[in-house]
mmCIF file of C-alpha atoms and ligand atoms in Angstrom:
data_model
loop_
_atom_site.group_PDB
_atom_site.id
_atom_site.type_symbol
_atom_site.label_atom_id
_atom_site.label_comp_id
_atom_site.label_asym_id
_atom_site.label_seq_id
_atom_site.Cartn_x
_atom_site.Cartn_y
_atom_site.Cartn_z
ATOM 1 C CA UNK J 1 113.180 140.549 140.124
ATOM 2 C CA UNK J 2 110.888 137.689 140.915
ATOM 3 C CA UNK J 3 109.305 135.660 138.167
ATOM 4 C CA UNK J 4 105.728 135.679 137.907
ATOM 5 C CA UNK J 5 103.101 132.916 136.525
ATOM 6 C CA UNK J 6 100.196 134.069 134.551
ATOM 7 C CA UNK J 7 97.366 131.340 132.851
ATOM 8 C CA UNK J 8 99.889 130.273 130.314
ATOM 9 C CA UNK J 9 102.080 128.796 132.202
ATOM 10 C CA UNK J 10 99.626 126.651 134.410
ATOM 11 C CA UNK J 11 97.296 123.587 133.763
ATOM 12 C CA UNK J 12 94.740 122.704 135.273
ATOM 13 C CA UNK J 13 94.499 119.237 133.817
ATOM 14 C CA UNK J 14 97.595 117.801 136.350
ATOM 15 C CA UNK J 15 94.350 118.322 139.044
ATOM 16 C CA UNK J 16 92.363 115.444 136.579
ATOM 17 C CA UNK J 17 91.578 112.665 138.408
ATOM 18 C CA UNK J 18 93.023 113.607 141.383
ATOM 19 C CA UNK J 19 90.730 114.467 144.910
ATOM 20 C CA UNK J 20 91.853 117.042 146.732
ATOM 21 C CA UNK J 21 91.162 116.969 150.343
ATOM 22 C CA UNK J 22 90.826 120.143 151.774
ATOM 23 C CA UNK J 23 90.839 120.389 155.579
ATOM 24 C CA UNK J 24 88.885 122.993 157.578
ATOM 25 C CA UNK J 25 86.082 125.343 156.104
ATOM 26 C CA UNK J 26 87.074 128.442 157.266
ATOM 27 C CA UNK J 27 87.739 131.565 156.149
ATOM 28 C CA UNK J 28 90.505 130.247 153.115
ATOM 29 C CA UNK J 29 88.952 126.717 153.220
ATOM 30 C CA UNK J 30 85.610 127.901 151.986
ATOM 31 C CA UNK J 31 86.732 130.025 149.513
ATOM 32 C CA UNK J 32 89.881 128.101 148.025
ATOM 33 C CA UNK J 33 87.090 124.578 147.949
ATOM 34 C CA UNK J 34 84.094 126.838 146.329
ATOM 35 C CA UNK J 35 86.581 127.743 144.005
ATOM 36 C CA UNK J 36 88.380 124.533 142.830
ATOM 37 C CA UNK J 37 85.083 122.855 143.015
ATOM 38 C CA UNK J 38 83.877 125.585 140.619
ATOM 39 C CA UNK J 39 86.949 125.064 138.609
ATOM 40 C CA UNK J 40 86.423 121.395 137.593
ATOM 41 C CA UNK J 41 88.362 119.795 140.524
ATOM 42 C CA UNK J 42 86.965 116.793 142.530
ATOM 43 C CA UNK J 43 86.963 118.836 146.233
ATOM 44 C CA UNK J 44 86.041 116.505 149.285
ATOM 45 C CA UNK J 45 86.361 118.073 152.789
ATOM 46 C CA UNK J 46 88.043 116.904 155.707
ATOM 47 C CA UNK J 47 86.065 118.449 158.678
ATOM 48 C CA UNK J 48 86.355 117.112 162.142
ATOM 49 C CA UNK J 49 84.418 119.399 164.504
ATOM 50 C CA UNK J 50 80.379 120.173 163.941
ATOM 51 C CA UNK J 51 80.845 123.677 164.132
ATOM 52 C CA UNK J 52 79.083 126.860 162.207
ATOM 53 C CA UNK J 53 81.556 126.467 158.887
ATOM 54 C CA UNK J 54 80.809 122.231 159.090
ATOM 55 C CA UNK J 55 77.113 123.642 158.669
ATOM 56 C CA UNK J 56 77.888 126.289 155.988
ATOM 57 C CA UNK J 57 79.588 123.085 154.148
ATOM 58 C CA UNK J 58 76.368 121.347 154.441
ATOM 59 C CA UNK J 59 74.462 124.265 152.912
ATOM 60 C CA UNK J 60 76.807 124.333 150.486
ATOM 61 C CA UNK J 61 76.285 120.783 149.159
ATOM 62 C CA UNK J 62 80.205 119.916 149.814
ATOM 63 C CA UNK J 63 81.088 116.452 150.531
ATOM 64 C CA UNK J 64 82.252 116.025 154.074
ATOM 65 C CA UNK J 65 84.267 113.261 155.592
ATOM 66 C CA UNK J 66 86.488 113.134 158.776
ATOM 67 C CA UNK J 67 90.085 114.376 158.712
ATOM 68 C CA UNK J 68 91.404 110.918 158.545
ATOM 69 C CA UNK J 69 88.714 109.539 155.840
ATOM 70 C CA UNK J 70 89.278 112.669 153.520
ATOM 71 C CA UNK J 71 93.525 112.422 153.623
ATOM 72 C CA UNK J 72 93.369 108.676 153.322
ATOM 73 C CA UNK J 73 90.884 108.567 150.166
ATOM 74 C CA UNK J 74 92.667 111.758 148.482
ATOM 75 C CA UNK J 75 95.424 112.250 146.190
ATOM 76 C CA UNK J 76 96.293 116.266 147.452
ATOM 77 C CA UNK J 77 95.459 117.751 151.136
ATOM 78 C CA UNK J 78 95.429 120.937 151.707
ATOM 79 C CA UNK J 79 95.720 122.359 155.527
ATOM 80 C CA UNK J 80 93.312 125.402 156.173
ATOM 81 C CA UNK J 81 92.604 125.071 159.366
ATOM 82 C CA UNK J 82 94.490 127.965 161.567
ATOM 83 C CA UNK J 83 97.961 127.555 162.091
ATOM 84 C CA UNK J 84 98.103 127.048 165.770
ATOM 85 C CA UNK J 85 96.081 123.705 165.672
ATOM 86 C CA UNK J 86 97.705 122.539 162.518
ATOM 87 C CA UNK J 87 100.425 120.831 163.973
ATOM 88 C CA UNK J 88 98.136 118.339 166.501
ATOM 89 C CA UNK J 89 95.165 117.447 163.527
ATOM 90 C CA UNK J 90 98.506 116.642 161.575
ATOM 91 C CA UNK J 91 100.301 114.471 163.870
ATOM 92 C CA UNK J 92 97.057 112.350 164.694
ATOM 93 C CA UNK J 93 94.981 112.483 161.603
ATOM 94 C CA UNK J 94 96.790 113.553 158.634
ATOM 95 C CA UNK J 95 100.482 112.522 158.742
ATOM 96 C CA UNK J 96 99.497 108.944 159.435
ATOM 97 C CA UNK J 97 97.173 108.552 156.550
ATOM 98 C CA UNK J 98 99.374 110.175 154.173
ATOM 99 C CA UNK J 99 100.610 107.876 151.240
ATOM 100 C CA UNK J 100 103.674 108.337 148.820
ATOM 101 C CA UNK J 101 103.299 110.046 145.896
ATOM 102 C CA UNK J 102 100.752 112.221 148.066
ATOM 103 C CA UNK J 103 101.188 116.338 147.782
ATOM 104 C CA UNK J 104 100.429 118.565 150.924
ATOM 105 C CA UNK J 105 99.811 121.838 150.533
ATOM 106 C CA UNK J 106 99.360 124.791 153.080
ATOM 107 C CA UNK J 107 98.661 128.934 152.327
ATOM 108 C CA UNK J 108 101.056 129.649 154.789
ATOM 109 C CA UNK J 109 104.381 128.724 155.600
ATOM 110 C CA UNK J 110 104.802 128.963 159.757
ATOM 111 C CA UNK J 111 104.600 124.619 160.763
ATOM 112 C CA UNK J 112 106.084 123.686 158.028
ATOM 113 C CA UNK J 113 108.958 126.306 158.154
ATOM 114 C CA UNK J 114 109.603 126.208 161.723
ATOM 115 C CA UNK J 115 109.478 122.587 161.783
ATOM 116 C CA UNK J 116 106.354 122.366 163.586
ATOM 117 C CA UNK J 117 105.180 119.521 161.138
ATOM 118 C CA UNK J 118 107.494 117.348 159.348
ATOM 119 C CA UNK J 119 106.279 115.181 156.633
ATOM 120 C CA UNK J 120 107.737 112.420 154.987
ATOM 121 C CA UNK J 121 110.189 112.544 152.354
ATOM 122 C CA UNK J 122 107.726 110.538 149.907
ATOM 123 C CA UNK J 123 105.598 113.453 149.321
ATOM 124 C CA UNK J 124 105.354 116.497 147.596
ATOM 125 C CA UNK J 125 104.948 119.679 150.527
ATOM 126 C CA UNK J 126 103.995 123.151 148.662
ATOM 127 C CA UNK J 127 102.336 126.378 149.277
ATOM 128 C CA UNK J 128 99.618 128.067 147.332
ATOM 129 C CA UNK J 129 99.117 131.681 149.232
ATOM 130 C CA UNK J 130 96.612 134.010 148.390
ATOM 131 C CA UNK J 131 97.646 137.214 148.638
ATOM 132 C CA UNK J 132 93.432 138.410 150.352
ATOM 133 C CA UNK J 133 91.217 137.306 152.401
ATOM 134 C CA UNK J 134 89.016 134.418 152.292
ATOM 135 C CA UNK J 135 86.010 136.695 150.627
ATOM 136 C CA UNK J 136 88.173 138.255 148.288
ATOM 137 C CA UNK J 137 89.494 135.033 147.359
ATOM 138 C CA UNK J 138 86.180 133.882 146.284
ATOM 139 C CA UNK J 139 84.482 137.215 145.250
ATOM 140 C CA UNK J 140 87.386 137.901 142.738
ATOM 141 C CA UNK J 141 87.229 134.452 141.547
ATOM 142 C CA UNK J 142 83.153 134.913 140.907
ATOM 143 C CA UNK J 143 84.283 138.211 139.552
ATOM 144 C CA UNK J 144 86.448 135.929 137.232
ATOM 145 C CA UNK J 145 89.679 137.945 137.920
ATOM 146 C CA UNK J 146 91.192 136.131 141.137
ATOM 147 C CA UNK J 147 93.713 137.901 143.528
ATOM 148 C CA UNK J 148 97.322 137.176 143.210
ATOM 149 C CA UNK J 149 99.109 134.616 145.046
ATOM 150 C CA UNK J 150 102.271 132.998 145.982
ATOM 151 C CA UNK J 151 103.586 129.688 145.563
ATOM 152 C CA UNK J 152 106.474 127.683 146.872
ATOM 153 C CA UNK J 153 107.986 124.363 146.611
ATOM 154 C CA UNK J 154 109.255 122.696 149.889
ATOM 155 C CA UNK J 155 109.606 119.445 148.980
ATOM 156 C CA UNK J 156 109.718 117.711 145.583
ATOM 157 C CA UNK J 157 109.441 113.540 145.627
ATOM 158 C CA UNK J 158 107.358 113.578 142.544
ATOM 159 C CA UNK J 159 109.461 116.220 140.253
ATOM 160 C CA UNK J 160 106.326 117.584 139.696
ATOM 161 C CA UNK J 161 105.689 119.724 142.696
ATOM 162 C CA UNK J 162 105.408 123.112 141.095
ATOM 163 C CA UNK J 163 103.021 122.390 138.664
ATOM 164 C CA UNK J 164 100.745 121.114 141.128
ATOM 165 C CA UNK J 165 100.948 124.185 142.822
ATOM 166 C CA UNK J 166 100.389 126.482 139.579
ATOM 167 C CA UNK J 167 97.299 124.210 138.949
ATOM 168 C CA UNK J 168 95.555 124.950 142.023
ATOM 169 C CA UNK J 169 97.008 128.338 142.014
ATOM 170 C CA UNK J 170 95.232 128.363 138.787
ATOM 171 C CA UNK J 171 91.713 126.908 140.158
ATOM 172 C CA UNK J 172 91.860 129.435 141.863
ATOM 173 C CA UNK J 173 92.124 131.752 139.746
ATOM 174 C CA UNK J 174 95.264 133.766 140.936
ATOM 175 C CA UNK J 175 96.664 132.890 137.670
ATOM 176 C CA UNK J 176 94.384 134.917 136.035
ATOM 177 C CA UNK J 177 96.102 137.651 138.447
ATOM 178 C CA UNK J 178 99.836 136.716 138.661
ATOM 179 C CA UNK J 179 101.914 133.931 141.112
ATOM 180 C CA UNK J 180 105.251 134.837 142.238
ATOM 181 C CA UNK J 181 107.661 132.292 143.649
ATOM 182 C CA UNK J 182 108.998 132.396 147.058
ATOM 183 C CA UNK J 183 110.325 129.780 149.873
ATOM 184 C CA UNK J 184 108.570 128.897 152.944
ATOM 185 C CA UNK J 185 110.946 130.544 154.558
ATOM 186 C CA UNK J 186 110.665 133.769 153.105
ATOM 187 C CA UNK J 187 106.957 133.429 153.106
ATOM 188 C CA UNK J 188 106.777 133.246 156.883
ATOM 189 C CA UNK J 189 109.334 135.562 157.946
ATOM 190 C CA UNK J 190 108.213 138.270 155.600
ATOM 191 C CA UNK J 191 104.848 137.625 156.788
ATOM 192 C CA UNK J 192 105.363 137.656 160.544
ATOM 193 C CA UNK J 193 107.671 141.047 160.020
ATOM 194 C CA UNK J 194 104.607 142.734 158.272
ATOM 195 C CA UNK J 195 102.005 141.822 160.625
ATOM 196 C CA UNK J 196 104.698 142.580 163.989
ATOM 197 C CA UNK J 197 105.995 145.681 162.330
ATOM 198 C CA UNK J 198 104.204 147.083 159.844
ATOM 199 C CA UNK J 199 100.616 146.194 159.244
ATOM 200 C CA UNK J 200 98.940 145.287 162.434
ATOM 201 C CA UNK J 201 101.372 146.326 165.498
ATOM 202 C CA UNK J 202 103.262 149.246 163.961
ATOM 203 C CA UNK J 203 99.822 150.747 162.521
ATOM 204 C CA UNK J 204 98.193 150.285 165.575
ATOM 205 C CA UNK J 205 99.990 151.732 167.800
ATOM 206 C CA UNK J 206 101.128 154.605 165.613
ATOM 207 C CA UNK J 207 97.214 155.099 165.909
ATOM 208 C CA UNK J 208 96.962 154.459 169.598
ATOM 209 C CA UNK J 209 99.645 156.793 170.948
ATOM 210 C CA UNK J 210 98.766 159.437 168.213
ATOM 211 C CA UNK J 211 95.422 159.616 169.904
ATOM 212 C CA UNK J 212 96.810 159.671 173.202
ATOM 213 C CA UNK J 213 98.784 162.898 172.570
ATOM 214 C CA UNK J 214 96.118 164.887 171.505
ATOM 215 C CA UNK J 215 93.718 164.112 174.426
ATOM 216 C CA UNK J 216 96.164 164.732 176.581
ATOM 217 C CA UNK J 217 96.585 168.167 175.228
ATOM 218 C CA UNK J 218 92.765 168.656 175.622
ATOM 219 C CA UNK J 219 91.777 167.895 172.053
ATOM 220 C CA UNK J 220 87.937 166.356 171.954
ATOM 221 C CA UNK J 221 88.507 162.433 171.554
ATOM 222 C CA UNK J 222 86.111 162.161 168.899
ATOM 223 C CA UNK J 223 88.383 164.718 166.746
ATOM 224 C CA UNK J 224 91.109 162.672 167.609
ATOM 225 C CA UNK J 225 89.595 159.706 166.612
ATOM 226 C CA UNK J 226 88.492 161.006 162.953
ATOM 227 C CA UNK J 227 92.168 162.453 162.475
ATOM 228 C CA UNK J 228 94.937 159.500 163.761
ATOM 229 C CA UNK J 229 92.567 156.717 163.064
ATOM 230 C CA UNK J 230 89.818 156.853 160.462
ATOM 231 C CA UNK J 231 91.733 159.227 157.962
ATOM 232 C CA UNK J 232 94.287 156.257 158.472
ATOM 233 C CA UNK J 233 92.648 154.422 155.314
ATOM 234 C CA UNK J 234 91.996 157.192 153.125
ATOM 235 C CA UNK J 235 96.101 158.161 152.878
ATOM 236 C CA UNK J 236 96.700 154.098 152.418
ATOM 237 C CA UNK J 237 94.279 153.549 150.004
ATOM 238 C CA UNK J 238 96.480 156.250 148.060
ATOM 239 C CA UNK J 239 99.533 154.856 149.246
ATOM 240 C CA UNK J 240 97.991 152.129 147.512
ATOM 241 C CA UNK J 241 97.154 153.130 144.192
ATOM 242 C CA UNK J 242 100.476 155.362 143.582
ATOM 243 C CA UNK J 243 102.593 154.162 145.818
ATOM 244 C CA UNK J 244 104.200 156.724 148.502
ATOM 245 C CA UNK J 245 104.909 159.607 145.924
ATOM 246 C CA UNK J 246 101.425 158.850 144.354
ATOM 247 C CA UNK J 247 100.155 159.165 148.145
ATOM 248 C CA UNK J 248 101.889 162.856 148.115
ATOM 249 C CA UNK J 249 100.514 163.703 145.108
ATOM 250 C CA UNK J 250 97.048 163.195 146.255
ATOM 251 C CA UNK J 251 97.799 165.421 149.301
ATOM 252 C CA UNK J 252 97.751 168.947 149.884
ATOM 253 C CA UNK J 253 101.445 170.604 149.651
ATOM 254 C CA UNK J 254 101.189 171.519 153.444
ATOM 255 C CA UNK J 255 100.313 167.926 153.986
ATOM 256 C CA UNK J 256 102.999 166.834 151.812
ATOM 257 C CA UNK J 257 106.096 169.285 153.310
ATOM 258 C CA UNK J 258 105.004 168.382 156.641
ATOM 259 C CA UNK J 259 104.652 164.723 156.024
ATOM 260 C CA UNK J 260 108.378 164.423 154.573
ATOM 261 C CA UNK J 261 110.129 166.163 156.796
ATOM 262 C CA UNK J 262 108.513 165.440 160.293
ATOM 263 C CA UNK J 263 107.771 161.455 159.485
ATOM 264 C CA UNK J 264 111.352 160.409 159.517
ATOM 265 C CA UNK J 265 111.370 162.436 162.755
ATOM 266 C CA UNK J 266 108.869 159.992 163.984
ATOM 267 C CA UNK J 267 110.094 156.110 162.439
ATOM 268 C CA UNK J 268 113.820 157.183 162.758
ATOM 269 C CA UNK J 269 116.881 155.136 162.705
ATOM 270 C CA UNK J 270 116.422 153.896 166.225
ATOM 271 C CA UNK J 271 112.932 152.468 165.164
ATOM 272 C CA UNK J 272 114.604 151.146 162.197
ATOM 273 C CA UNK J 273 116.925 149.602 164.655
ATOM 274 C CA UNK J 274 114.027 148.069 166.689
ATOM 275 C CA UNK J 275 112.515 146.242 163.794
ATOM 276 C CA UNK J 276 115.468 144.547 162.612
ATOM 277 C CA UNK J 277 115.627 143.208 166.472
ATOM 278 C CA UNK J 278 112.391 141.747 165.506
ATOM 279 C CA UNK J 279 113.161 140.412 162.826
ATOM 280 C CA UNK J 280 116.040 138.790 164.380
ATOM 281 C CA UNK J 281 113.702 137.137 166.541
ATOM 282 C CA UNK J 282 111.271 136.223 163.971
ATOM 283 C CA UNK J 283 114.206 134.712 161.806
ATOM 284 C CA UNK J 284 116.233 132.447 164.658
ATOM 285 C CA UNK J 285 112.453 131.330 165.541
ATOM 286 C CA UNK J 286 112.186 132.770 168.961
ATOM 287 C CA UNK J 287 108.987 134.419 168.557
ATOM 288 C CA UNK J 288 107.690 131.212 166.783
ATOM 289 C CA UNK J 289 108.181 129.509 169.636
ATOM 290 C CA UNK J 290 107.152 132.298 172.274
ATOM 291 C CA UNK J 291 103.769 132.155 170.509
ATOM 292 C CA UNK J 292 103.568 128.204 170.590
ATOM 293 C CA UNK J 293 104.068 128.262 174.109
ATOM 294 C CA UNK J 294 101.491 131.138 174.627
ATOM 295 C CA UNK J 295 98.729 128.903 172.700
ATOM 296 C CA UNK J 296 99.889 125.769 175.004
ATOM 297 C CA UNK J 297 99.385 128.021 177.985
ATOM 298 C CA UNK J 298 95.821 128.935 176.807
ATOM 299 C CA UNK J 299 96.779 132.522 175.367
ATOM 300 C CA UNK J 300 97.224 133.902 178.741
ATOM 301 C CA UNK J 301 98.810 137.250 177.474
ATOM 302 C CA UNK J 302 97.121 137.480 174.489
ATOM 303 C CA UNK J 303 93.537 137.339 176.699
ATOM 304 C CA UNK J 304 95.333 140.156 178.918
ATOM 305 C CA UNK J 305 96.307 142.106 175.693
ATOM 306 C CA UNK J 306 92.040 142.171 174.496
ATOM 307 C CA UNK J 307 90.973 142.709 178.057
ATOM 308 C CA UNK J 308 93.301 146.054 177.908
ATOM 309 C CA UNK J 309 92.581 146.723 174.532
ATOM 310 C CA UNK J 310 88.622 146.720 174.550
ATOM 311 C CA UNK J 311 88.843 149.180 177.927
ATOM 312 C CA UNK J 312 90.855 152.100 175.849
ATOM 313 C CA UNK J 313 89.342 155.765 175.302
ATOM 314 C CA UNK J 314 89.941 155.154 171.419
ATOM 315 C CA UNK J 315 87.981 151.737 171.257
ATOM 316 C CA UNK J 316 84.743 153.696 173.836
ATOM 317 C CA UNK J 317 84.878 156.577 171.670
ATOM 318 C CA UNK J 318 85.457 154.720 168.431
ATOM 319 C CA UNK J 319 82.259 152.604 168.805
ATOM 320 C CA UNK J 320 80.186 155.896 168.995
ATOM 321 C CA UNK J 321 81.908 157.275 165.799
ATOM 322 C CA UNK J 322 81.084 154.026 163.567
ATOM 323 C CA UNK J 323 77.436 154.626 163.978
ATOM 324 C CA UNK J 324 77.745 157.666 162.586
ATOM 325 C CA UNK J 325 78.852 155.926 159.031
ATOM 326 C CA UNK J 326 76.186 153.102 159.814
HETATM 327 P P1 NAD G 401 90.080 129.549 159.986
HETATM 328 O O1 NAD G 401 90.260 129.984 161.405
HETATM 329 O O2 NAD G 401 89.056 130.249 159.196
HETATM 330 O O3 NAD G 401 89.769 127.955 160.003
HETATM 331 C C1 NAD G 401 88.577 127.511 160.507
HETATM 332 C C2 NAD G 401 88.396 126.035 160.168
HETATM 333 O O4 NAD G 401 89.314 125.245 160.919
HETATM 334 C C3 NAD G 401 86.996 125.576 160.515
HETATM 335 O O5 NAD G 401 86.495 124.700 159.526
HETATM 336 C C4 NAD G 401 87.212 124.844 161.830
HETATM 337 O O6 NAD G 401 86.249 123.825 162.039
HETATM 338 C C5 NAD G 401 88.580 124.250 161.613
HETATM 339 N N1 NAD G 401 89.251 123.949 162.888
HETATM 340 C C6 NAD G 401 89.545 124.839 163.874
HETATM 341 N N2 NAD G 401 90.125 124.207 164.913
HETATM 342 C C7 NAD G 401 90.203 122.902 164.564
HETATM 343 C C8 NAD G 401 90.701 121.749 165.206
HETATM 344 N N3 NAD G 401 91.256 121.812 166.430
HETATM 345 N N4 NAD G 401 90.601 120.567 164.555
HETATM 346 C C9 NAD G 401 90.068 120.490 163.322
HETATM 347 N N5 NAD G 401 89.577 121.555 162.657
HETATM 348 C C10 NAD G 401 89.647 122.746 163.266
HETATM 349 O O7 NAD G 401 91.503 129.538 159.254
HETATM 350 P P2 NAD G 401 92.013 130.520 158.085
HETATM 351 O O8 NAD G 401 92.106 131.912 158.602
HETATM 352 O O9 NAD G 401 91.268 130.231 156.853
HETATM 353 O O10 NAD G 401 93.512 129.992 157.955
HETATM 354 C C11 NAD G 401 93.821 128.759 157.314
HETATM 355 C C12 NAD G 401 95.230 128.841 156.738
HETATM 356 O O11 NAD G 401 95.244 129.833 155.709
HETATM 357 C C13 NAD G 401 96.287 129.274 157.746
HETATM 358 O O12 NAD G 401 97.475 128.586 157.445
HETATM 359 C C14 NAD G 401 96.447 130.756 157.485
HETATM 360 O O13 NAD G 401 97.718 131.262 157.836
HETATM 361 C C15 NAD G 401 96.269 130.771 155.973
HETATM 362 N N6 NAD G 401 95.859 132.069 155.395
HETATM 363 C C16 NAD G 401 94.723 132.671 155.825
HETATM 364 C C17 NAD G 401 94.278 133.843 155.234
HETATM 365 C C18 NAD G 401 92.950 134.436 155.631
HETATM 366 O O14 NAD G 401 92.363 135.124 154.793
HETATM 367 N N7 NAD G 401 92.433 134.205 156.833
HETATM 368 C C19 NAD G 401 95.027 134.444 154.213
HETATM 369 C C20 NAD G 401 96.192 133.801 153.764
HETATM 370 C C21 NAD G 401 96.587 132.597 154.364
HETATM 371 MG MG1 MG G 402 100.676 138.584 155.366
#
């Protein structure tokens, strides 16, 4: 079992009289800066386009430097700027102007873990990951309860790598919540599998070709719709709460005798069979690279994939059906 890191066992005072640089105000940038800034900690940002979230920062009274000024006059950097453009504002702005004794810190593992970005050995490389998005990361905080989050340790000059992450995990409040260890490695595999497999591409097109089956027996598309895709949430947000036998028991025993003995029926042993291919490929850092070639190349599948995607039945239909919950 995994050990996990409550208040106690953080302080927030090895984040005195250290600036923390934290690069890109997006959607964890904002929240993770509002947050340490609201926990005591001396926040400057490192922003290097004048986009929308540089002009949020400006509402939001941050300070704002360039990339290079904010690394060079901080003690801790954090990277939240997407993943995909990490690697080039490192190699020009921040990797130059780090110092030793400096501590970088990402929310997830993918450059550092595949090598993308290699610091040097004179500083301190962790993770703090919160486990929500950006708004829940700040609305929980506000809330004063946090979400969780996990931390990691990829690199330890100072001996003192750790704490620094429980300290911002705690200014963050995830403390408040609960921190579990991992590795960078396990991070981003684990995360990649979910997102491939589970979350976003299993889930979607369980949705997609459950729809397609019943309008192609002649079912109405908007029933359809309501029944594969927007029920969807109401089971998880059982699944949730109980877990899978909590789910059943918040089901109707038809539901529930039909659910456990046609579902394996569906995600059998071949499927099972299929994801561990993936994960093969997520773990020898195929895909990694497949994706950082796609994002050299401009996305050219992925702008294929959206063009497909937005012309479906289930996305016309499902744009009609939203308005009626409006
Ligand atoms: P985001 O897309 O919201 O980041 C936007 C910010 O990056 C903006 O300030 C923008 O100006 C800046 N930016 C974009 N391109 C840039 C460039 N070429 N040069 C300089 N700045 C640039 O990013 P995010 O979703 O908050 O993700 C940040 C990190 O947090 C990633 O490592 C991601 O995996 C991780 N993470 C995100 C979430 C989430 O809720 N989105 C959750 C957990 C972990
Ligand atoms: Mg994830």
């Amino acid at each position: 079992m995994a050990k996990i890191y409550y208040n106690k066992d953080a302080d927030l005072k090895v984040l005195r009289g250290k600036q923390v640089a934290v690069i890109g105000y997006g959607i964890q940038g904002r929240a993770q800066s509002l947050n340490l800034r609201d926990s005591g900690v001396d926040v400057v940002l490192g922003l290097n386009l004048k986009d929308e979230t540089w002009k949020r920062a400006k509402a939001d009274k941050m300070k704002i430097m360039s990339v290079p000024e904010a690394v060079r006059s901080s003690d801790i950097v954090m990277m939240l700027i997407p993943d995909e453009v990490q690697k080039a504002v490192y190699d020009k702005d921040v990797g130059p102007n780090l110092k030793e004794g400096m501590v970088l810190d990402f929310a997830h593992g993918f450059n550092i873990h595949f090598k993308r970005i290699v610091p040097p050995r004179s500083v301190d490389v962790i993770m703090v990951a919160p486990k929500g998005p950006g708004a829940l990361v700040r609305e929980t905080y506000l809330a004063g309860i946090g979400v969780p989050a996990l931390i990691a340790v990829h690199q330890d000059y100072s001996g003192k790598a750790k704490k620094c992450a429980l300290a911002i995990a705690k200014g963050l409040k995830a403390t408040t919540r609960g921190v579990i260890e991992t590795t960078f490695a396990e991070e981003t595999e684990t995360d990649l599998f979910g997102e491939q497999v589970d979350l976003c591409g299993g889930a979607s097109e369980l949705i997609k070709k459950s729809f397609e089956v019943l309008v192609e027996a002649g079912y109405q598309p908007e029933i359809a719709y309501f029944e594969v895709l927007h029920e969807l949430k109401l089971i998880i947000d059982l699944v949730q709460k109980g877990g899978i036998e909590g789910m059943w028991d918040g089901v109707s025993n038809t539901a529930e005798y039909g659910g456990r003995t046609r579902g394996p029926i569906i995600i059998d042993e071949y499927t099972k069979a299929r994801m561990k291919a993936i994960l093969k490929d997520i773990q020898s850092g195929k895909f990694a690279q497949e994706w950082v070639e796609e994002h050299r190349a401009d996305m050219p599948t992925l702008t294929r994939l959206r063009e497909q995607g937005e012309k479906e039945q289930i996305e016309v239909v499902g744009k009609q059906i939203r308005k009626m919950f409006e």
